[in-house]
Amino acid sequence: MIGHGFMGAAHSQGWRVAPRFFDLPLAPAMQVVVGRDAGSTAAAAERWGWAESATDWREVIARDDIDLVDIVTPGDTHAAIAIAALEAGKHVLCEKPLANTVVEAKAMSEVAARAAERGVASMVGFTYRRVPAVVHARQLIADGRLGDIRQVRAEYLQDWLMDADAPLTWRMKKDLAGSGALGDIGAHAIDLTEFITGQRVERVSGIIETIVAERPLLEHGSGLSGTASTERGAVTVDDLALFTGRLSSGALASFEATRFRTGRKNALRIEVSGSKGALAFDLERLNELEFYDATQPETELGFRRILVTEAGHPYVGSWWPTGHMLGYEHGFSHQVRDLVVAIAGGERPEPSFDDGLHVQRVLDAVEQSSAADGVWVAAEG
């Protein structure tokens, strides 16, 4: 695993736990974690269960005892690491968004396609696809329970940057992160909409906004825990993105990604409305799915709650008895499960680098639209 921040902890949890709850056809061995600082990387290895640590990802990729590379670094390094790993014959799991630019994502997708011909797998980490309630929602739509999809509303709402004096970190720098709320969390809203509905966002019209233009620099430390100085630096990414998307069926979807929705901590929400019914999901209540069946008598209409904890629901049977809730971390175990099963079976894991490239094109189209006062921009290559 290359990188060991917040996502490093989440991915480590997935690799460590999945083999103990799922009957996997291959046994993942957590061999080495890579970071820039030897001391903090060694501490991460000890804390999260990696056998060893290293500081040079190129040397690690060249090793014969490494079969798969998991990339959890900032977006500016994704392309170089993923391409090198795939060309070295290593399977790759790469965090989302796939890259910082369409050009980088396209190069990664092309290398992944060539690697696939040699049996080398690649996958992008849109982990929320692995939430059981999300998979159940997708199946309800695929089974025709909602009829023709007419409208979608998707939003990812957080408030962790509402303090104007929160320090300037890499997530607020375009050269490192690519974009702000749009790419960091808006990418999830886009992918979730496409995954659940089975449709693609073909063109968009939107606007992005930087609400706080300058923030205190960090004197030392990293992340929000570092010490802030009196000097301030420019925020070069968006804090808020609002856009409309036209789906492949012609239906409209509205999207919002923000780090300034006061009081909302991690509210990834989606509501899909169709000719026969509707459904709604909120990540802050991730074991639940709301379902509305418009074919019922008018005296019985209304959204009903489905508690997605039965053994027959996706993934759930490998965990706890009915009614015992799953949490955020379980999606990473499900991701490991699906990736390992695909590799063992010689199948193409999903979401693919092509899927990641498509989302990157949607993100880019939103930025183009915003720069042109909201004109409609195609999101296909």
XYZ file of C-alpha atoms in Angstrom:
381
model
C 0.000 0.000 0.000
C 1.446 3.362 -1.039
C 0.315 6.159 1.280
C -0.887 5.908 4.867
C -3.214 8.773 5.746
C -6.942 8.547 6.431
C -7.525 6.275 3.436
C -4.522 4.196 4.434
C -6.239 3.357 7.705
C -9.486 2.479 5.927
C -7.817 0.302 3.291
C -5.673 -1.436 5.908
C -8.843 -2.301 7.795
C -10.259 -3.811 4.624
C -7.212 -5.925 3.831
C -6.883 -7.111 7.422
C -10.521 -8.012 8.038
C -11.852 -9.308 4.694
C -9.961 -12.647 4.760
C -11.382 -13.370 8.208
C -15.043 -12.940 7.266
C -15.138 -13.923 3.582
C -14.024 -17.226 2.088
C -11.524 -15.738 -0.364
C -9.936 -17.778 -3.163
C -6.571 -16.078 -2.543
C -5.023 -15.014 0.766
C -3.910 -11.354 0.854
C -0.659 -10.801 2.746
C -0.159 -7.233 3.995
C 3.516 -7.068 3.083
C 4.660 -3.446 2.942
C 3.333 0.094 3.399
C 5.155 2.966 1.702
C 5.389 6.600 2.787
C 7.709 9.588 2.464
C 8.741 9.749 6.129
C 10.438 6.619 7.471
C 9.356 7.148 11.075
C 5.652 7.783 10.518
C 5.476 5.030 7.898
C 7.025 2.493 10.276
C 4.523 3.547 12.933
C 1.662 3.068 10.448
C 2.933 -0.407 9.580
C 3.022 -1.370 13.248
C -0.384 0.123 13.988
C -2.275 -1.302 11.006
C -0.649 -4.710 10.640
C 1.773 -4.386 7.728
C 4.829 -6.652 7.851
C 7.259 -3.882 6.924
C 7.572 -0.280 5.776
C 9.515 1.516 3.037
C 10.030 5.001 1.604
C 10.687 4.298 -2.099
C 7.594 3.108 -3.985
C 9.604 2.412 -7.136
C 11.779 -0.126 -5.320
C 8.710 -1.784 -3.803
C 6.935 -2.067 -7.151
C 10.011 -3.779 -8.605
C 9.964 -6.502 -5.954
C 9.040 -10.034 -7.004
C 7.095 -10.693 -3.787
C 4.566 -7.907 -4.477
C 1.538 -8.925 -6.577
C -0.814 -5.984 -5.977
C -0.318 -2.270 -5.342
C -2.942 -0.278 -3.415
C -2.639 3.494 -4.036
C -4.011 5.837 -1.347
C -1.817 8.883 -2.018
C -2.932 12.400 -3.069
C -4.208 12.584 -6.639
C -1.113 14.188 -8.156
C 0.825 10.912 -7.747
C -1.839 8.426 -8.895
C -0.875 8.338 -12.572
C 2.856 7.792 -12.103
C 2.438 5.066 -9.493
C -0.424 3.211 -11.208
C 1.216 3.220 -14.622
C 4.542 2.006 -13.229
C 2.822 -0.737 -11.228
C 0.714 -1.974 -14.152
C 3.704 -2.000 -16.476
C 5.570 -4.039 -13.843
C 2.759 -6.609 -13.945
C 1.183 -5.707 -10.614
C -2.571 -5.579 -10.052
C -3.636 -2.088 -8.973
C -6.319 -0.667 -6.691
C -6.355 3.131 -6.920
C -8.352 5.523 -4.762
C -10.775 7.912 -6.383
C -10.816 10.221 -8.195
C -8.626 8.255 -10.574
C -6.354 11.218 -11.334
C -6.182 15.002 -11.236
C -6.806 15.528 -14.942
C -8.508 13.846 -17.883
C -5.139 13.510 -19.617
C -3.695 11.576 -16.672
C -6.801 9.416 -16.293
C -6.806 8.596 -20.020
C -3.166 7.504 -19.861
C -3.940 5.303 -16.849
C -6.939 3.769 -18.605
C -4.914 2.981 -21.723
C -2.134 1.318 -19.747
C -4.736 -0.628 -17.748
C -6.300 -1.916 -20.978
C -2.954 -3.182 -22.220
C -2.191 -4.741 -18.836
C -5.560 -6.511 -18.823
C -4.493 -8.372 -21.967
C -1.698 -9.883 -19.851
C -4.079 -10.790 -17.032
C -3.217 -7.792 -14.851
C -6.261 -6.302 -13.088
C -7.011 -2.723 -12.102
C -9.829 -1.113 -10.132
C -10.713 2.353 -8.860
C -11.904 2.660 -5.270
C -15.458 3.990 -5.371
C -16.091 2.204 -2.101
C -19.692 3.281 -1.594
C -20.697 0.879 -4.349
C -20.073 -1.792 -1.714
C -22.601 -0.560 0.856
C -25.283 -3.293 1.015
C -28.186 -0.795 0.857
C -26.677 0.786 -2.277
C -26.343 -2.580 -4.013
C -29.924 -3.417 -3.013
C -31.103 -0.106 -4.489
C -29.336 -0.910 -7.748
C -31.043 -4.302 -7.879
C -34.503 -2.822 -7.279
C -34.005 -0.500 -10.252
C -32.566 -3.279 -12.419
C -35.629 -5.399 -11.578
C -37.900 -2.628 -12.852
C -39.421 -1.779 -9.473
C -39.089 1.963 -10.150
C -40.175 1.809 -13.793
C -38.751 4.502 -16.071
C -36.254 6.743 -14.256
C -37.488 10.324 -14.435
C -35.363 12.291 -11.984
C -32.342 11.875 -9.702
C -31.066 14.068 -6.897
C -27.594 13.314 -5.539
C -25.643 15.291 -2.988
C -22.622 14.876 -0.762
C -22.738 17.274 2.177
C -19.985 17.946 4.720
C -19.100 20.902 6.965
C -15.510 20.239 8.021
C -14.195 23.399 6.317
C -16.813 25.848 7.581
C -14.232 27.315 9.992
C -12.468 29.976 7.905
C -9.364 29.560 10.086
C -8.985 25.834 9.470
C -5.448 25.347 8.086
C -4.501 25.023 4.439
C -3.849 21.323 3.669
C -3.111 19.414 0.476
C -6.824 18.878 -0.156
C -7.146 22.641 -0.742
C -4.337 22.842 -3.313
C -5.215 22.173 -6.940
C -1.739 20.943 -7.903
C -2.038 18.161 -5.316
C -5.779 17.418 -5.123
C -6.944 18.296 -8.634
C -10.143 19.870 -7.333
C -11.907 20.430 -4.038
C -15.374 19.287 -3.030
C -16.121 18.552 -6.694
C -13.516 15.808 -7.097
C -13.138 14.680 -3.508
C -16.790 13.987 -2.731
C -18.688 15.019 -5.872
C -17.009 12.125 -7.671
C -18.807 9.768 -5.271
C -22.192 11.360 -6.010
C -21.598 10.965 -9.753
C -20.460 7.351 -9.513
C -23.253 6.398 -7.119
C -25.872 7.869 -9.457
C -24.484 5.925 -12.401
C -24.050 2.707 -10.428
C -27.554 2.712 -8.956
C -29.399 3.775 -12.113
C -27.268 1.913 -14.647
C -27.059 5.132 -16.678
C -24.289 7.593 -17.454
C -24.032 11.342 -17.049
C -23.623 12.567 -20.633
C -23.516 16.352 -20.235
C -23.573 18.865 -17.421
C -24.275 22.476 -16.578
C -22.940 23.850 -13.325
C -20.998 26.222 -11.166
C -18.207 25.843 -8.624
C -17.357 28.285 -5.860
C -14.449 28.885 -3.455
C -16.076 30.268 -0.320
C -12.914 30.862 1.738
C -10.124 32.052 -0.555
C -7.250 32.075 1.965
C -6.383 29.923 4.969
C -3.609 29.764 7.590
C -0.484 27.901 6.543
C 0.793 25.027 8.669
C 4.029 25.664 10.542
C 4.572 21.965 11.210
C 2.610 18.743 11.230
C 0.124 17.679 8.610
C -3.597 17.537 8.094
C -5.923 19.520 10.329
C -3.823 18.559 13.373
C -0.795 20.644 12.376
C 0.006 23.998 13.988
C -1.345 26.972 12.034
C 0.797 30.064 11.468
C -0.307 33.684 11.138
C 0.624 33.621 7.451
C -2.135 32.678 5.023
C -2.062 30.923 1.662
C -4.429 30.759 -1.292
C -7.079 28.054 -1.559
C -6.921 26.962 -5.202
C -9.820 24.510 -5.317
C -13.583 24.743 -4.965
C -15.495 24.527 -1.705
C -18.911 24.040 -3.334
C -20.115 22.556 -6.625
C -23.692 22.683 -7.929
C -24.547 21.152 -11.280
C -27.244 19.524 -13.371
C -26.604 16.410 -15.433
C -28.450 14.844 -18.349
C -28.461 11.043 -18.057
C -28.254 8.652 -20.986
C -32.028 8.018 -20.810
C -32.677 11.749 -21.045
C -33.611 12.066 -17.371
C -32.258 15.006 -15.390
C -30.092 14.681 -12.295
C -29.125 17.425 -9.864
C -25.842 17.258 -7.944
C -24.330 19.110 -5.014
C -20.926 18.633 -3.395
C -19.992 20.896 -0.509
C -17.734 21.138 2.506
C -19.766 24.059 3.860
C -23.207 22.569 4.581
C -23.334 23.465 8.256
C -24.314 20.548 10.471
C -23.864 17.835 7.837
C -20.931 15.557 8.585
C -20.900 12.898 5.874
C -24.290 12.998 4.180
C -24.012 11.250 0.834
C -27.641 11.187 -0.300
C -29.386 10.015 -3.428
C -33.069 9.946 -4.353
C -34.240 8.297 -7.558
C -37.777 8.870 -8.836
C -39.424 6.673 -11.454
C -42.776 5.984 -13.054
C -43.543 3.103 -10.674
C -41.779 4.153 -7.503
C -38.860 5.849 -5.829
C -36.004 5.150 -3.445
C -33.765 7.212 -1.197
C -30.446 6.487 0.530
C -28.408 8.486 3.045
C -24.915 7.374 4.044
C -25.454 8.727 7.542
C -28.071 5.949 7.866
C -26.244 3.419 5.747
C -28.121 0.327 6.921
C -31.417 1.725 5.664
C -33.082 2.216 2.295
C -36.326 4.094 1.774
C -38.607 2.611 -0.895
C -41.853 3.967 -2.339
C -44.053 1.627 -4.374
C -46.411 3.771 -6.469
C -48.295 0.680 -7.685
C -49.868 0.131 -4.265
C -53.414 1.317 -3.440
C -53.558 5.011 -2.562
C -54.524 4.099 0.995
C -51.182 2.302 1.429
C -48.837 4.777 -0.256
C -45.781 6.232 1.478
C -42.063 5.612 1.791
C -41.221 2.558 3.855
C -37.944 1.760 5.518
C -36.044 -1.339 4.478
C -33.511 -2.384 7.104
C -30.723 -3.858 4.978
C -29.336 -6.323 7.515
C -30.821 -9.627 6.399
C -28.516 -12.459 5.350
C -30.080 -12.336 1.890
C -28.914 -8.771 1.333
C -25.595 -8.196 -0.519
C -22.493 -9.019 1.581
C -24.456 -9.104 4.850
C -24.545 -12.881 5.285
C -20.808 -12.956 6.031
C -21.128 -10.604 8.997
C -23.485 -10.496 11.985
C -26.981 -11.773 12.819
C -29.981 -9.863 11.443
C -30.324 -6.337 12.797
C -26.680 -5.993 13.860
C -25.536 -2.922 11.949
C -22.637 -2.533 9.568
C -20.510 0.632 9.436
C -18.370 2.774 7.170
C -15.366 0.456 7.392
C -17.233 -2.588 6.068
C -17.266 -1.171 2.534
C -13.492 -1.505 2.384
C -13.683 -5.183 3.333
C -16.298 -5.680 0.623
C -13.986 -3.923 -1.830
C -11.163 -6.321 -0.975
C -13.527 -9.259 -1.303
C -14.694 -8.251 -4.781
C -11.209 -7.410 -6.041
C -9.631 -10.655 -4.829
C -12.483 -12.761 -6.249
C -12.162 -11.013 -9.618
C -8.391 -11.507 -9.752
C -8.674 -15.181 -8.820
C -11.363 -15.729 -11.450
C -9.537 -13.871 -14.210
C -12.399 -11.370 -14.383
C -12.330 -7.617 -14.882
C -13.015 -5.929 -11.531
C -15.386 -2.985 -11.330
C -15.345 -0.050 -11.237
C -12.629 -0.101 -13.892
C -10.115 2.570 -14.829
C -12.432 3.293 -17.770
C -15.167 4.078 -15.240
C -12.744 6.299 -13.353
C -11.844 8.091 -16.594
C -15.508 8.736 -17.312
C -16.053 10.295 -13.883
C -12.946 12.425 -14.462
C -14.504 13.679 -17.696
C -17.696 14.616 -15.862
C -15.670 16.536 -13.250
C -13.758 18.322 -15.988
C -16.983 19.176 -17.819
C -18.393 20.753 -14.641
C -15.304 22.951 -14.327
C -15.546 23.932 -17.986
C -19.234 24.751 -17.587
C -18.595 26.884 -14.527
C -15.867 28.841 -16.332
C -18.348 29.496 -19.175
C -21.211 30.727 -16.955
C -23.029 27.414 -16.797
C -23.252 26.415 -20.460
C -23.939 22.732 -21.149
C -20.728 20.735 -21.687
C -20.461 17.145 -22.957
C -18.935 14.693 -20.511
C -18.041 11.932 -22.975
C -14.696 11.396 -24.697
